[in-house]
């Protein structure tokens, strides 16, 4: 329970009277206890997909569409960049599902779980990231560059379907970036407010590292934007920000363990 004097909470045993949040559980997650992406996958009528199946379908579906459009429009030069983006999105999906599942298996405080999963803040952050990327690609880059990225990928008259697929993949990546931002911020809050036993603290630290691995995976996109300093700087700054957030959350948890 929260201490009104200090603003902190303490995790205890699994006994009903001592548990500040909900116990670790193996049961199927409920809506409001998942990110929007997980809710959509779980809500498909008559379809039950494992995490591996969902990520595999996403990876193969996007890549197949990419290759078909590259063949139809003769845009083979865009395939490497597109494949990298598809791979980043798939890695993000896999780590996002594993992160959510790992957190729900821990004795997670109710306030932390509602804030992380039920607030849908990750969607808002994903939308903001996506709008920023689209604005840069279609407004800022053409105004400042003699060879805009859209033109270099798709030519002077970009095919509608190719641009549609590009935006769909970019949204997939942006949404997961928003999820990474929110998971990092809430992890810092959790590490500052709640105190857990040694084993649980390290379990949370390991889940925080999953978020970091996804940020690092996004560096796969850097070689395709090396000549575009704004995009390169944004990707590297994003990875550094997530690294800092993860370091803070893990550091706070370790410090509290040492203090106790």
Tab-separated table of C-alpha atoms in Angstrom, residues 68-220:
chain	number	residue	atom	x	y	z
A	68	UNK	CA	5.385	-7.898	-54.915
A	69	UNK	CA	5.268	-4.113	-55.220
A	70	UNK	CA	9.013	-3.940	-55.938
A	71	UNK	CA	8.516	-6.432	-58.771
A	72	UNK	CA	5.390	-4.727	-60.135
A	73	UNK	CA	6.807	-1.188	-60.115
A	74	UNK	CA	10.473	-2.062	-60.649
A	75	UNK	CA	11.514	-0.560	-57.301
A	76	UNK	CA	14.138	-3.111	-56.312
A	77	UNK	CA	16.444	-0.380	-55.003
A	78	UNK	CA	13.913	0.305	-52.225
A	79	UNK	CA	13.830	-3.319	-51.036
A	80	UNK	CA	16.871	-3.203	-48.672
A	81	UNK	CA	15.540	-0.177	-46.771
A	82	UNK	CA	12.028	-1.628	-46.738
A	83	UNK	CA	13.242	-5.003	-45.489
A	84	UNK	CA	15.199	-3.311	-42.709
A	85	UNK	CA	12.078	-1.429	-41.612
A	86	UNK	CA	10.007	-4.643	-41.716
A	87	UNK	CA	12.638	-6.424	-39.613
A	88	UNK	CA	12.668	-3.613	-37.047
A	89	UNK	CA	8.862	-3.701	-36.823
A	90	UNK	CA	8.880	-7.484	-36.354
A	91	UNK	CA	11.564	-7.324	-33.672
A	92	UNK	CA	9.517	-4.604	-31.979
A	93	UNK	CA	6.413	-6.784	-32.021
A	94	UNK	CA	8.251	-9.791	-30.603
A	95	UNK	CA	9.904	-7.830	-27.795
A	96	UNK	CA	6.708	-5.903	-27.079
A	97	UNK	CA	4.740	-9.119	-26.615
A	98	UNK	CA	7.472	-10.633	-24.467
A	99	UNK	CA	7.766	-7.451	-22.392
A	100	UNK	CA	4.031	-7.334	-21.700
A	101	UNK	CA	3.877	-11.024	-20.848
A	102	UNK	CA	6.922	-10.796	-18.565
A	103	UNK	CA	5.473	-7.847	-16.645
A	104	UNK	CA	2.091	-9.540	-16.172
A	105	UNK	CA	3.826	-12.605	-14.707
A	106	UNK	CA	5.379	-10.476	-11.955
A	107	UNK	CA	3.622	-9.221	-8.799
A	108	UNK	CA	2.755	-5.985	-10.559
A	109	UNK	CA	1.195	-3.112	-8.566
A	110	UNK	CA	-2.256	-2.169	-9.888
A	111	UNK	CA	-1.360	1.500	-10.442
A	112	UNK	CA	1.731	0.587	-12.445
A	113	UNK	CA	-0.141	-1.903	-14.615
A	114	UNK	CA	-3.028	0.492	-15.322
A	115	UNK	CA	-0.601	3.282	-16.185
A	116	UNK	CA	1.498	1.100	-18.480
A	117	UNK	CA	-1.216	-0.853	-20.294
A	118	UNK	CA	-4.581	0.798	-19.693
A	119	UNK	CA	-3.777	4.438	-20.391
A	120	UNK	CA	-3.067	3.965	-24.158
A	121	UNK	CA	-0.433	6.688	-23.889
A	122	UNK	CA	1.804	4.591	-26.141
A	123	UNK	CA	-0.709	5.176	-28.968
A	124	UNK	CA	-0.547	8.943	-28.478
A	125	UNK	CA	3.247	8.889	-28.484
A	126	UNK	CA	3.240	6.635	-31.543
A	127	UNK	CA	0.926	9.027	-33.394
A	128	UNK	CA	3.173	11.977	-32.538
A	129	UNK	CA	6.247	10.087	-33.753
A	130	UNK	CA	4.480	9.031	-36.962
A	131	UNK	CA	3.264	12.559	-37.739
A	132	UNK	CA	6.768	13.898	-37.155
A	133	UNK	CA	8.258	11.357	-39.601
A	134	UNK	CA	5.596	12.019	-42.266
A	135	UNK	CA	6.053	15.786	-41.927
A	136	UNK	CA	9.783	15.414	-42.355
A	137	UNK	CA	9.504	13.089	-45.362
A	138	UNK	CA	6.920	15.090	-47.284
A	139	UNK	CA	7.609	18.681	-46.183
A	140	UNK	CA	10.983	19.263	-44.544
A	141	UNK	CA	13.125	16.866	-46.595
A	142	UNK	CA	11.862	17.995	-50.052
A	143	UNK	CA	12.385	21.636	-49.065
A	144	UNK	CA	15.956	21.152	-47.848
A	145	UNK	CA	17.338	18.315	-49.960
A	146	UNK	CA	18.037	18.109	-53.675
A	147	UNK	CA	17.424	14.362	-53.452
A	148	UNK	CA	14.504	13.745	-51.056
A	149	UNK	CA	14.278	10.303	-49.535
A	150	UNK	CA	10.870	9.611	-51.092
A	151	UNK	CA	12.231	10.448	-54.540
A	152	UNK	CA	15.364	8.354	-54.078
A	153	UNK	CA	13.248	5.364	-53.039
A	154	UNK	CA	10.292	5.629	-55.435
A	155	UNK	CA	11.298	8.017	-58.233
A	156	UNK	CA	9.823	11.327	-59.324
A	157	UNK	CA	6.267	9.940	-59.400
A	158	UNK	CA	5.957	7.617	-56.372
A	159	UNK	CA	3.395	4.811	-56.907
A	160	UNK	CA	0.412	5.139	-54.577
A	161	UNK	CA	0.497	1.532	-53.353
A	162	UNK	CA	4.225	1.681	-52.635
A	163	UNK	CA	3.820	4.858	-50.583
A	164	UNK	CA	0.809	3.336	-48.798
A	165	UNK	CA	2.851	0.285	-47.779
A	166	UNK	CA	5.757	2.486	-46.696
A	167	UNK	CA	3.470	4.536	-44.441
A	168	UNK	CA	1.903	1.385	-43.006
A	169	UNK	CA	5.309	-0.021	-42.085
A	170	UNK	CA	6.420	3.343	-40.703
A	171	UNK	CA	3.327	3.466	-38.510
A	172	UNK	CA	4.138	-0.021	-37.233
A	173	UNK	CA	7.620	1.142	-36.272
A	174	UNK	CA	6.402	4.477	-34.850
A	175	UNK	CA	3.800	2.794	-32.658
A	176	UNK	CA	6.404	0.521	-31.155
A	177	UNK	CA	8.738	3.473	-30.640
A	178	UNK	CA	5.918	5.178	-28.733
A	179	UNK	CA	5.512	2.016	-26.684
A	180	UNK	CA	9.230	2.023	-25.925
A	181	UNK	CA	9.115	5.644	-24.763
A	182	UNK	CA	6.158	5.009	-22.483
A	183	UNK	CA	7.547	1.767	-21.084
A	184	UNK	CA	10.801	3.570	-20.285
A	185	UNK	CA	9.109	6.489	-18.523
A	186	UNK	CA	6.791	4.264	-16.487
A	187	UNK	CA	9.713	1.991	-15.568
A	188	UNK	CA	11.514	4.967	-14.010
A	189	UNK	CA	8.362	5.856	-12.065
A	190	UNK	CA	7.948	2.254	-10.899
A	191	UNK	CA	11.549	2.002	-9.748
A	192	UNK	CA	11.264	5.293	-7.850
A	193	UNK	CA	7.888	4.677	-6.181
A	194	UNK	CA	7.855	0.942	-5.421
A	195	UNK	CA	10.212	-1.225	-3.457
A	196	UNK	CA	10.348	-4.945	-4.209
A	197	UNK	CA	12.286	-7.875	-2.901
A	198	UNK	CA	15.650	-8.614	-4.491
A	199	UNK	CA	14.408	-11.278	-6.919
A	200	UNK	CA	11.449	-9.209	-8.156
A	201	UNK	CA	13.591	-6.090	-8.561
A	202	UNK	CA	16.000	-7.935	-10.823
A	203	UNK	CA	13.126	-9.505	-12.749
A	204	UNK	CA	11.775	-6.020	-13.487
A	205	UNK	CA	15.261	-4.888	-14.482
A	206	UNK	CA	15.455	-7.724	-17.008
A	207	UNK	CA	12.110	-6.683	-18.500
A	208	UNK	CA	13.399	-3.110	-18.813
A	209	UNK	CA	16.328	-4.432	-20.827
A	210	UNK	CA	13.894	-5.869	-23.397
A	211	UNK	CA	12.845	-2.299	-24.136
A	212	UNK	CA	16.479	-1.333	-24.591
A	213	UNK	CA	17.114	-4.182	-27.053
A	214	UNK	CA	14.310	-2.916	-29.281
A	215	UNK	CA	15.775	0.588	-29.292
A	216	UNK	CA	19.177	-0.834	-30.238
A	217	UNK	CA	17.542	-2.861	-33.047
A	218	UNK	CA	16.408	0.402	-34.626
A	219	UNK	CA	20.030	1.242	-35.373
A	220	UNK	CA	19.548	-1.165	-38.304
